[in-house]
Structure formats: structure tokens, C-alpha cells
PDB file of C-alpha atoms in Angstrom:
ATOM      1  CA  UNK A   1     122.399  62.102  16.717  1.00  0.00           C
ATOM      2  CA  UNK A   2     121.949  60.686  19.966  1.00  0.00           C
ATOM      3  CA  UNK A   3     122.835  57.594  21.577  1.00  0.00           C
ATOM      4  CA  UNK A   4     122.136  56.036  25.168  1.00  0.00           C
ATOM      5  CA  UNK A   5     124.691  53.231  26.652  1.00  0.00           C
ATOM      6  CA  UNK A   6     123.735  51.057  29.211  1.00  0.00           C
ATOM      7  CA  UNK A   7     126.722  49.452  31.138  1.00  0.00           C
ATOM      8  CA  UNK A   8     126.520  47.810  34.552  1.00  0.00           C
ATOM      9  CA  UNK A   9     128.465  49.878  37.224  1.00  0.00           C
ATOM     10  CA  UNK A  10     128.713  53.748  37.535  1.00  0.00           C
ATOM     11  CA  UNK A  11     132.569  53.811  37.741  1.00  0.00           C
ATOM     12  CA  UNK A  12     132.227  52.521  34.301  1.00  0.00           C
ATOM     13  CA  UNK A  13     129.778  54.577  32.809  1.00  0.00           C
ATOM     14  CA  UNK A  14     132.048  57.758  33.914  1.00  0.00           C
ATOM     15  CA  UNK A  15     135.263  56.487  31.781  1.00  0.00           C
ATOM     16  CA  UNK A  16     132.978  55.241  29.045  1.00  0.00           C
ATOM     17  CA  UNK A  17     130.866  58.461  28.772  1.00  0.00           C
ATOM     18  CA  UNK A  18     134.266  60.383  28.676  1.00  0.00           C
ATOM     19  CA  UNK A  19     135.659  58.134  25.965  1.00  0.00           C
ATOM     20  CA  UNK A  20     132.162  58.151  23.787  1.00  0.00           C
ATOM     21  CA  UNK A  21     131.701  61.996  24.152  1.00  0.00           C
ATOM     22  CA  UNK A  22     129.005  63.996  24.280  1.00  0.00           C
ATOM     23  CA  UNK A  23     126.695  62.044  21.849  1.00  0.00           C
ATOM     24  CA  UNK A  24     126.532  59.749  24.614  1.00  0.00           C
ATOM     25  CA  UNK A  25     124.467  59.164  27.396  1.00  0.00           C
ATOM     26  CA  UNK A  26     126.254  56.527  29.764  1.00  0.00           C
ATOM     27  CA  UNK A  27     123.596  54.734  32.473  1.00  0.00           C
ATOM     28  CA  UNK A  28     124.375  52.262  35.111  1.00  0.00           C
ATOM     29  CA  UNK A  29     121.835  49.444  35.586  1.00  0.00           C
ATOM     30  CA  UNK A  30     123.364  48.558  38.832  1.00  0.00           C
ATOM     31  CA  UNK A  31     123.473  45.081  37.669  1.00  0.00           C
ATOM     32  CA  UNK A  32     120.271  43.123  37.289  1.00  0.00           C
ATOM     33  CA  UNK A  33     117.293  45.109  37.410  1.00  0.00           C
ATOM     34  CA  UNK A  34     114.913  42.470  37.862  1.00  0.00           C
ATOM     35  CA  UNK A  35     114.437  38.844  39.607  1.00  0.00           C
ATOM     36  CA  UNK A  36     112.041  36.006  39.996  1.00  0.00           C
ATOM     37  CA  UNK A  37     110.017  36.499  43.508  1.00  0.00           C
ATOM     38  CA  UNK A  38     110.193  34.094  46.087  1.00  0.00           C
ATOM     39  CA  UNK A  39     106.910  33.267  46.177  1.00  0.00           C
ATOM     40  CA  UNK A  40     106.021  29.459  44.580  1.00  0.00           C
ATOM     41  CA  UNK A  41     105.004  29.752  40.870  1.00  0.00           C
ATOM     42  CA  UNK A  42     107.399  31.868  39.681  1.00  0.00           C
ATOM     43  CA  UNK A  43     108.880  29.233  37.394  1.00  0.00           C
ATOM     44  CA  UNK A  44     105.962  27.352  35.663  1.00  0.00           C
ATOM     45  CA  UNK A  45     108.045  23.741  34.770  1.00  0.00           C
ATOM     46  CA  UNK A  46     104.055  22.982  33.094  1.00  0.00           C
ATOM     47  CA  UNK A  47     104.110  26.313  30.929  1.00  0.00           C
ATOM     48  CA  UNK A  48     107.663  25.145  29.266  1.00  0.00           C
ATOM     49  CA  UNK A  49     108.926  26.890  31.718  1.00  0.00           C
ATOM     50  CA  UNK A  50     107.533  29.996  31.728  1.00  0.00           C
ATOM     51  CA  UNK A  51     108.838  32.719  34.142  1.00  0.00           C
ATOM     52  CA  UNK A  52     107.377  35.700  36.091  1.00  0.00           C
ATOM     53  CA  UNK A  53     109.793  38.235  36.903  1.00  0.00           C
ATOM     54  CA  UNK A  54     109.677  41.371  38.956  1.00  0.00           C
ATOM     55  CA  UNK A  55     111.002  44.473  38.714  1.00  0.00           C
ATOM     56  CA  UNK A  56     112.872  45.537  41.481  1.00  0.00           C
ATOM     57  CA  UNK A  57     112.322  49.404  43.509  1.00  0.00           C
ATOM     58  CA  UNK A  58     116.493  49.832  42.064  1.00  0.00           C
ATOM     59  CA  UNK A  59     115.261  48.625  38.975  1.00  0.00           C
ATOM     60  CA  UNK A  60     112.390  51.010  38.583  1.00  0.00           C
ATOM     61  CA  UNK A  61     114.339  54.130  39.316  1.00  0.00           C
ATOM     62  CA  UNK A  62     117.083  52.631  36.796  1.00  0.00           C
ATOM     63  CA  UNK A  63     113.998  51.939  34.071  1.00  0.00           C
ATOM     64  CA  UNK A  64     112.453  55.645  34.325  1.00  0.00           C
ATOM     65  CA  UNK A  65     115.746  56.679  33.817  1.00  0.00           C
ATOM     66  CA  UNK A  66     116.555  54.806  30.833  1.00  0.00           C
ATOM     67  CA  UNK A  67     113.272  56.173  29.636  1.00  0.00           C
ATOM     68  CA  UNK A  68     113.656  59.217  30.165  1.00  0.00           C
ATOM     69  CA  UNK A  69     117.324  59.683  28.390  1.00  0.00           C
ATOM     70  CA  UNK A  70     115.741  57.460  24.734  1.00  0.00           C
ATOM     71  CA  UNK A  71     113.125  60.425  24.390  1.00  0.00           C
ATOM     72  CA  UNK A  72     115.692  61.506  21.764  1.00  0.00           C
ATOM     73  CA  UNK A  73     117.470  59.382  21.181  1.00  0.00           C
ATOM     74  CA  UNK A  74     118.215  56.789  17.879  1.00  0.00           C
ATOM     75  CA  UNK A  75     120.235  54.036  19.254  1.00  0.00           C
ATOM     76  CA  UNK A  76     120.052  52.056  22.462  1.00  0.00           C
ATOM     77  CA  UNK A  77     123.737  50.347  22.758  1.00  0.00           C
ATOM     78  CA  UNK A  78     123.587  47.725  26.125  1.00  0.00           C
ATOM     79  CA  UNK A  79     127.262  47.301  27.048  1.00  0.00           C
ATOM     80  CA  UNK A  80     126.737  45.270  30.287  1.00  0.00           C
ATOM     81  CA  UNK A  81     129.386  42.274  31.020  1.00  0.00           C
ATOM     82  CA  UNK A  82     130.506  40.392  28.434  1.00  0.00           C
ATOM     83  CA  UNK A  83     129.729  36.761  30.022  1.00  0.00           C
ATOM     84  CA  UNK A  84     126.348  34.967  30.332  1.00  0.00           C
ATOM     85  CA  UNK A  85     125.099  37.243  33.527  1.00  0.00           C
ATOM     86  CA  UNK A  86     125.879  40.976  31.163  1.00  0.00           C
ATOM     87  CA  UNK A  87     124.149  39.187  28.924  1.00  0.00           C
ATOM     88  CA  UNK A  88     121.027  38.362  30.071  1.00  0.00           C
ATOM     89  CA  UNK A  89     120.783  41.792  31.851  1.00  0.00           C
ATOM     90  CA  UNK A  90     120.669  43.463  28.394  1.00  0.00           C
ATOM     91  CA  UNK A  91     117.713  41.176  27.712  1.00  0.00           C
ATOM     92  CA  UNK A  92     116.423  42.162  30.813  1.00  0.00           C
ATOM     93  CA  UNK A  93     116.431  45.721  30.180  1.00  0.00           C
ATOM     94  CA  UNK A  94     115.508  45.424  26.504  1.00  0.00           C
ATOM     95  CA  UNK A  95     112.408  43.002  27.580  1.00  0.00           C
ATOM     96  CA  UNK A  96     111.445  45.695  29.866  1.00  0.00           C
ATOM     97  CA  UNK A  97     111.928  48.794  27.764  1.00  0.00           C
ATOM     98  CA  UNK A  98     109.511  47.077  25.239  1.00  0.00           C
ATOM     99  CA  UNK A  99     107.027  46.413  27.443  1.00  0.00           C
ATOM    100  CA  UNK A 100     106.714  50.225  28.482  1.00  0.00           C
ATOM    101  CA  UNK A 101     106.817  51.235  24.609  1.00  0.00           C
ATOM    102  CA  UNK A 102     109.761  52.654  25.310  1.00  0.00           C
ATOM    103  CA  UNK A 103     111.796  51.390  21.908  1.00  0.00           C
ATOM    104  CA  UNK A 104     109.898  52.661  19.259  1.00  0.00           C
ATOM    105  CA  UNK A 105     111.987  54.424  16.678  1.00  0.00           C
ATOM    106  CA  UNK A 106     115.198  52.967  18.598  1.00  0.00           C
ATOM    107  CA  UNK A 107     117.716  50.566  17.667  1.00  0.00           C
ATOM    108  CA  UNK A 108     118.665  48.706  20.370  1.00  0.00           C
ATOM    109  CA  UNK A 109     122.720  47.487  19.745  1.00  0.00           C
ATOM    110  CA  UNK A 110     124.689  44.826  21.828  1.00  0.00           C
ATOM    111  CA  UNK A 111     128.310  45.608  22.931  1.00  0.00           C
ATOM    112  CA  UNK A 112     131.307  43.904  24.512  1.00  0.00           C
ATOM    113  CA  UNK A 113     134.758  44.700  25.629  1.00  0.00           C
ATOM    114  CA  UNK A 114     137.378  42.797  28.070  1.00  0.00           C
ATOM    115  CA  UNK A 115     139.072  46.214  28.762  1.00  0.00           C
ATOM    116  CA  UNK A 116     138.268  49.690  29.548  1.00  0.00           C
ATOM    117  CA  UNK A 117     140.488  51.435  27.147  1.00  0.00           C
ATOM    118  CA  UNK A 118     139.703  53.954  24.524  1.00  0.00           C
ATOM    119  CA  UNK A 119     140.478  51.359  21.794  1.00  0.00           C
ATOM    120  CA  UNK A 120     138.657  48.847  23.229  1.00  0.00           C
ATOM    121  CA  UNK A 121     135.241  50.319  23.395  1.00  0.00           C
ATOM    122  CA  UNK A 122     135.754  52.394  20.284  1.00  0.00           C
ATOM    123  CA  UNK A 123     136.478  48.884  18.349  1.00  0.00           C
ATOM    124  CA  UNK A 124     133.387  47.339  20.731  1.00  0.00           C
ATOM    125  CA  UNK A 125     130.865  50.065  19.253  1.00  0.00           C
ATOM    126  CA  UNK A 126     132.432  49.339  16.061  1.00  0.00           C
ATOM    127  CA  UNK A 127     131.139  45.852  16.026  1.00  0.00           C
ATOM    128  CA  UNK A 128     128.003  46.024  17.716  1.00  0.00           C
ATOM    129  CA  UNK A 129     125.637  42.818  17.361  1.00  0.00           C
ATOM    130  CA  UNK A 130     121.983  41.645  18.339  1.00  0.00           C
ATOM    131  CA  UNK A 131     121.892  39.955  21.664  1.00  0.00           C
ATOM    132  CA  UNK A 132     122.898  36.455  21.862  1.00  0.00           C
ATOM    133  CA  UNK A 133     119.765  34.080  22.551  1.00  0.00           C
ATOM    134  CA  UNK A 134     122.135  31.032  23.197  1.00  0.00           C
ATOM    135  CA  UNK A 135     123.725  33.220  25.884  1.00  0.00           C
ATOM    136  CA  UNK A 136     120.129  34.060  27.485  1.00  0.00           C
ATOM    137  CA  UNK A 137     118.812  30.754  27.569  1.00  0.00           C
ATOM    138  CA  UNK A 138     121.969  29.208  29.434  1.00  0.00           C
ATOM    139  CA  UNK A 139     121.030  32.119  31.338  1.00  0.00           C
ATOM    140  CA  UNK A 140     117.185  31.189  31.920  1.00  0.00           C
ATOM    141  CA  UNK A 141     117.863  27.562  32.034  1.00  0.00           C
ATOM    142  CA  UNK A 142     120.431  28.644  35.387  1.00  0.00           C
ATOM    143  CA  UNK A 143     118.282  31.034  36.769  1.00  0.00           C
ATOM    144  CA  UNK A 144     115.143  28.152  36.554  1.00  0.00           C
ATOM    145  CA  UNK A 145     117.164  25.525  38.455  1.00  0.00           C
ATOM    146  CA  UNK A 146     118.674  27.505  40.961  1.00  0.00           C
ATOM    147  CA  UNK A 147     114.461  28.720  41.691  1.00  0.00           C
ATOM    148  CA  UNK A 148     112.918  25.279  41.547  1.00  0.00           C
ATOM    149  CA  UNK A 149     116.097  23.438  43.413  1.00  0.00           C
ATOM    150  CA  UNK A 150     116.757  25.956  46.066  1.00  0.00           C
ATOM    151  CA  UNK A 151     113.198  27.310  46.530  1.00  0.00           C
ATOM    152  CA  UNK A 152     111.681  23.763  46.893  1.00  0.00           C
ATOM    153  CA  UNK A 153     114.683  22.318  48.920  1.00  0.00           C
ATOM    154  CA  UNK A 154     116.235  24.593  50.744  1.00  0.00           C
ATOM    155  CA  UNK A 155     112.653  24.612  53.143  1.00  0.00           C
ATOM    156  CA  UNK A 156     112.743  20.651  53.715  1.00  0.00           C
ATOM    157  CA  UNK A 157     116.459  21.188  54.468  1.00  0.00           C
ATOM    158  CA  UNK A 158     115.993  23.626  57.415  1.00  0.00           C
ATOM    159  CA  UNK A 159     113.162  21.756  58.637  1.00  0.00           C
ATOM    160  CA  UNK A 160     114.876  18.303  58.652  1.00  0.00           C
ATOM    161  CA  UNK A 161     117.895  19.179  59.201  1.00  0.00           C
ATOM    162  CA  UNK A 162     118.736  22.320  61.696  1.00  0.00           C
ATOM    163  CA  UNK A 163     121.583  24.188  60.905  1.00  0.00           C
ATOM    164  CA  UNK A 164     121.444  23.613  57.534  1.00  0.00           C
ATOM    165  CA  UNK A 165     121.901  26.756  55.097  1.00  0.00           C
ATOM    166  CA  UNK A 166     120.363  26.086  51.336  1.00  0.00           C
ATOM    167  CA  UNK A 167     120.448  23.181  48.718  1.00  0.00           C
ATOM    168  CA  UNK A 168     121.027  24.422  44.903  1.00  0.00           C
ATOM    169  CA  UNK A 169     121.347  23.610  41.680  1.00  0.00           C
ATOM    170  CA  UNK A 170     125.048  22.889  41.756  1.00  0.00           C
ATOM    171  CA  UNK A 171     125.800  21.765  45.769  1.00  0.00           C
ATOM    172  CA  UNK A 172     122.801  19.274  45.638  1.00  0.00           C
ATOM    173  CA  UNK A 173     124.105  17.805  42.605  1.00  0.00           C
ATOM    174  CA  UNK A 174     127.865  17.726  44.211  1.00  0.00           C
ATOM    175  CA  UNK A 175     126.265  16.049  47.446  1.00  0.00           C
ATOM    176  CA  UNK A 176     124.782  13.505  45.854  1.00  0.00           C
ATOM    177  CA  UNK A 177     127.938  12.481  44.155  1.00  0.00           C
ATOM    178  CA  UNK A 178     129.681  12.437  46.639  1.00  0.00           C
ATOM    179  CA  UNK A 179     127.465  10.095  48.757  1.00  0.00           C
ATOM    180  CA  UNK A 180     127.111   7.703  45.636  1.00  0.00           C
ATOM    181  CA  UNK A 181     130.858   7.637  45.983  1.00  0.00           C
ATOM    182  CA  UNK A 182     130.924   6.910  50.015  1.00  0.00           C
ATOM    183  CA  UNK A 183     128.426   4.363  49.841  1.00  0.00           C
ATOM    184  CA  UNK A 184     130.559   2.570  46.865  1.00  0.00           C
ATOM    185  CA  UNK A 185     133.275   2.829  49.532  1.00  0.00           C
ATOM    186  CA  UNK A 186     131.737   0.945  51.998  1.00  0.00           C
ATOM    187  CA  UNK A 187     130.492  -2.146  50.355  1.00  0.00           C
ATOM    188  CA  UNK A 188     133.377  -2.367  48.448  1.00  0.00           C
ATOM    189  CA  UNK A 189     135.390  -5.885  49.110  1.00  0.00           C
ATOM    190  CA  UNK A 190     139.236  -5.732  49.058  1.00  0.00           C
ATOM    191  CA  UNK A 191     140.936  -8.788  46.316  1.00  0.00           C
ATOM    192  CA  UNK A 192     144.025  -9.401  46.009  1.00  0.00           C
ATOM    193  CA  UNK A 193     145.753  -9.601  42.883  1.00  0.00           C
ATOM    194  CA  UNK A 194     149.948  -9.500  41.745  1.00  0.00           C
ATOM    195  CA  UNK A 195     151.515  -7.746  38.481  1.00  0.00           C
ATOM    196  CA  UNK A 196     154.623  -9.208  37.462  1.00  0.00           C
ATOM    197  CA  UNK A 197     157.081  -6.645  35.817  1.00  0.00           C
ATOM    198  CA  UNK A 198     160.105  -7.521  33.545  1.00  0.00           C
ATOM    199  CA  UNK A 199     162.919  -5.203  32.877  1.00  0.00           C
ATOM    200  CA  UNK A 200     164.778  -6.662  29.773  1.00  0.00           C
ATOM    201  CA  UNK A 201     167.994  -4.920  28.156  1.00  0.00           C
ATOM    202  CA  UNK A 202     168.310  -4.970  24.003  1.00  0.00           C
ATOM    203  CA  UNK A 203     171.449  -5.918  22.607  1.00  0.00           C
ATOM    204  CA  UNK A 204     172.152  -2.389  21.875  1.00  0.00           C
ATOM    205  CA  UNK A 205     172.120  -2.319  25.809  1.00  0.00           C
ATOM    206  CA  UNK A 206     168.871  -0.294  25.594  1.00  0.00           C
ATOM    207  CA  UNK A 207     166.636  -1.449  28.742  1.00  0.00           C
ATOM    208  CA  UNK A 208     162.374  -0.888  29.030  1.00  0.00           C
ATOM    209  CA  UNK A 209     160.154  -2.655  31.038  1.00  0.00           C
ATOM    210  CA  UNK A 210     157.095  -5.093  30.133  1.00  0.00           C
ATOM    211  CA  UNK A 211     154.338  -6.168  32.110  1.00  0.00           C
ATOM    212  CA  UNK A 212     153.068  -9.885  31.797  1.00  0.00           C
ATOM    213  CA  UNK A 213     149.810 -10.094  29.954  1.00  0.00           C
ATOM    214  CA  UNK A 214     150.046 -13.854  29.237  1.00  0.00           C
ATOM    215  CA  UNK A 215     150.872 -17.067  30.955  1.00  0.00           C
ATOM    216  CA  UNK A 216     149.434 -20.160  28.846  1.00  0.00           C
ATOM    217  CA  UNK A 217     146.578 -17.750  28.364  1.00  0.00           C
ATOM    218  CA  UNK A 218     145.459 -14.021  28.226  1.00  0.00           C
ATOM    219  CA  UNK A 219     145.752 -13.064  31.953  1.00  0.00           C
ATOM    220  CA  UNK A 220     143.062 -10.957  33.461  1.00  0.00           C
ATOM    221  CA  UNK A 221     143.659  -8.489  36.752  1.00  0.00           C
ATOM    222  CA  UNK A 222     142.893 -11.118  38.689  1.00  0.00           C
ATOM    223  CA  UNK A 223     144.315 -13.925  37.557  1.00  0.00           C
ATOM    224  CA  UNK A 224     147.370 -13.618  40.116  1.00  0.00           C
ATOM    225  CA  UNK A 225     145.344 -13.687  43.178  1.00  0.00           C
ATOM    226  CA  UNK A 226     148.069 -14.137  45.483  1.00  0.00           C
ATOM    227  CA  UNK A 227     152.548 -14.218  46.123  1.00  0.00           C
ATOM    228  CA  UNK A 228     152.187 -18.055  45.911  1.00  0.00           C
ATOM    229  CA  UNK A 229     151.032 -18.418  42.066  1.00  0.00           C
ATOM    230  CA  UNK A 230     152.780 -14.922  41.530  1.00  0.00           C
ATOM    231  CA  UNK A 231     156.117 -16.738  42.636  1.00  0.00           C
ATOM    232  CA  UNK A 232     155.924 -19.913  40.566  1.00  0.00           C
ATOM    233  CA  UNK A 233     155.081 -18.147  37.570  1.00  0.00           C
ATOM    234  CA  UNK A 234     158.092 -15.800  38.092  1.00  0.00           C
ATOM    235  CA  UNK A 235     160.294 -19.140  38.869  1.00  0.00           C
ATOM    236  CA  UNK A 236     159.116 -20.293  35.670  1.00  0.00           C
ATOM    237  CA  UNK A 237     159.723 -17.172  33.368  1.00  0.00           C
ATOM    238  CA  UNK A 238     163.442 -16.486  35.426  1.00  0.00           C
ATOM    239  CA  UNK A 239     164.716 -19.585  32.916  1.00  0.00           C
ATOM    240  CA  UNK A 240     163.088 -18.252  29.873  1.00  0.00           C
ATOM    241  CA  UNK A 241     165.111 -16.353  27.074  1.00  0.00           C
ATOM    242  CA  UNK A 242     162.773 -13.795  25.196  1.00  0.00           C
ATOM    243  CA  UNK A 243     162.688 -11.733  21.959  1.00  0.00           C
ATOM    244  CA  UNK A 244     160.441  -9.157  20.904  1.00  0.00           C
ATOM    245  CA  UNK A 245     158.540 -10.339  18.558  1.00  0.00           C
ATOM    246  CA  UNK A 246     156.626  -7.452  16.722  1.00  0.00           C
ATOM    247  CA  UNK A 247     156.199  -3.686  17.590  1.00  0.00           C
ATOM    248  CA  UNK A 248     152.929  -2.135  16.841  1.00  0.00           C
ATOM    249  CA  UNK A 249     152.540   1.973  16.787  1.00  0.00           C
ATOM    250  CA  UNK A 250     149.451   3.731  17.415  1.00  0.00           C
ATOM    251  CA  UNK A 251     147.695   6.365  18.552  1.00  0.00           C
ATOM    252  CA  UNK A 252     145.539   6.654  21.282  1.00  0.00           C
ATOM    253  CA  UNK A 253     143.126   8.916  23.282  1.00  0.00           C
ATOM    254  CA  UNK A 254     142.917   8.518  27.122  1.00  0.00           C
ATOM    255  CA  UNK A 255     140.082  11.090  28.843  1.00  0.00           C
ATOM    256  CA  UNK A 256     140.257  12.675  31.468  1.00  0.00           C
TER     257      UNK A 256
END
């Protein structure tokens, strides 16, 4: 029986193949082996998105070697990363090694571990799974933005705007957020308006505070606009003797 591993760096693939034995054959992929090229089309937004991708001359050498180890063997186990970037270089490899022909006969296995420890990549194999398709299509749906953001925007950046580096996906989004935010800033109008606070003592001697919510009517923020009305309204509760009339529990959910 023999079985080919694919994990991501070479320092790994030593400890793993020593931990596996010799039923193992341990490759690096050298992280991703293929890309989108730069060149406009490679993301077809029209096509539902359709990609092209290119294999790399790193991924090539990493592909024929791949190859050449599943000759004989029955099981392809891809332990790359376990996040959403392992994952979709598993797919990568797997998309590739079926466009060559190079599965038939050959299960093809998906493992993860957090650790590099005998007992966590024994109990890894253990469970092995299919590759997650949720996982590569966050994947896809990242790689797709960060092409049609950067490789469209990024040019009209350095041509408008000299010095500039690169517009994305995520810093484009963040810009524009925070310019939203500055030009709220600047039109915004300054009004004044007063809070009056109470501290009142129980006659256990227990004191809390209260804030006023009504003064012959429900008061809104602005109601108090300035220390004029805020002082006669104080001058006019000073004299008043107050109970509490009712206490109301409840929960409630304040997001962040």
C-alpha cells in the first residue's frame, strides 16, 4: 500500500514523512502552485465569474513530481494549512492532477492538524474528509476581488495619483469609509443641549442616580438647548419630593 501526502513547506514534509513511515511519500507544494495572470480577462465577472489560472514554472516542477510519486500509489492525502489559503491549494493541486489524468485509480483524502506532533497527524489521517467547497469559494470569491479591484485600480491610482502603491479589495473599501466619515465631519453643525442628573438616597440610605426624561412632557436630546432653561427646570425640581414609583426588569441586547 502506498500513499502520497502533500503538505505545504519542506520542513514539514521531513517530520511528517518520519512520523507516517515508509508507506509515505511526503511532497512540498511550496505553497500555491498556481495564480491568475496579470493580464485583463483573467476573471470573467460575465462568465459567473469564471477564472483562468496558470500554472506557475515552481508549480510545474512541484506537479511532475506529484505525478511521478501516484504511479503507485492508492491514496492521495493533501495536508496543506488548515485555514481557507491550505485549503484552496489542495483544490488547486487536485484540479490540476485531474486535468493531467493523473487521479485515476486514486483516492484523493483531505487532512488537517494545528500541531506537528505524532498524535496530531496520526488522529488527522484518522479523520480524513473531502475538501471543503465552502472553504474554496470564500477562497475564489477573495482571490476574484483582490484581481478585479487591484488589477483595474491600482493603474488609475499610479497614473492619477504619483506615489501611490495599489488599491484592493480590503484598503479601497477602508478608504472609502473613512472619507464618508471625514466628510460627515465637516458639515456637521455643533447644538447645544443639557442633561440634568439626580442623585437620590432610599430610606435604607441606598443612593443611585436618575437622569430626567420628563418635564411636563417626554423630553427629547434636545429639548434643553441651553444653562438658562437647564437652570429653571433644576430650580423647579430642587423643591420637589420624589418616590419611585415602579421598577421594571429586563433584558436587553446592545451591539457592538
Amino acid at each position: 500500500m502506498s500513499n502520497v501526502v502533500i503538505v505545504e513547506s519542506p520542513a514539514k514534509a521531513k517530520t511528517i514523512n518520519k512520523y507516517l513511515g515508509s508507506d509515505y511519500t511526503v511532497i512540498a507544494s511550496f505553497g500555491h502552485i498556481r495564480d491568475l495572470p496579470s493580464k485583463d480577462g483573467s476573471v470573467k465577472p460575465d462568465e459567473d465569474f469564471s477564472m483562468i489560472w496558470s500554472l506557475e514554472d515552481r508549480g510545474e516542477a512541484r506537479i511532475a513530481e506529484i505525478i511521478k510519486a501516484l504511479k503507485n500509489a492508492d491514496t492521495l492525502y493533501l495536508a496543506t494549512d488548515p485555514d481557507r489559503e491550505g485549503e484552496a491549494i489542495s483544490w488547486h493541486v487536485k484540479e490540476v492532477l485531474q486535468e493531467k489524468r493523473a487521479l485515476k485509480d486514486v483516492n484523493v483524502r483531505r487532512v488537517t492538524f494545528n500541531e506537528i506532533t505524532k498524535s496530531a497527524v496520526k488522529d488527522a489521517f484518522d479523520h480524513a474528509r473531502d475538501i471543503d467547497s465552502q472553504l474554496v469559494e470564500a477562497y475564489l470569491a477573495r482571490r476574484a476581488l483582490d484581481y478585479l479591484v487591484g488589477f483595474n485600480i491600482s493603474p488609475i491610482l499610479w497614473r492619477k495619483l504619483p506615489g501611490s502603491r495599489s488599491a484592493g479589495r480590503v484598503q479601497s473599501v477602508a478608504l472609502r469609509l473613512i472619507c464618508e466619515r471625514e466628510s460627515e465631519i465637516e458639515v456637521f453643525k455643533p447644538q447645544e443641549y443639557w442633561s440634568i442628573l439626580g442623585t437620590f438616597k432610599s430610606a435604607k440610605g441606598h443612593s443611585f442616580e436618575a437622569r430626567l426624561t420628563h418635564f411636563d412632557k417626554k423630553l427629547d436630546k434636545f429639548d434643553i438647548g441651553n444653562k438658562d432653561a437647564a437652570d429653571k427646570i433644576l430650580a423647579a425640581l430642587q423643591s420637589q419630593q420624589f418616590t419611585v414609583d415602579d421598577i421594571e426588569k429586563k433584558t436587553v441586547r446592545r451591539n457592538p
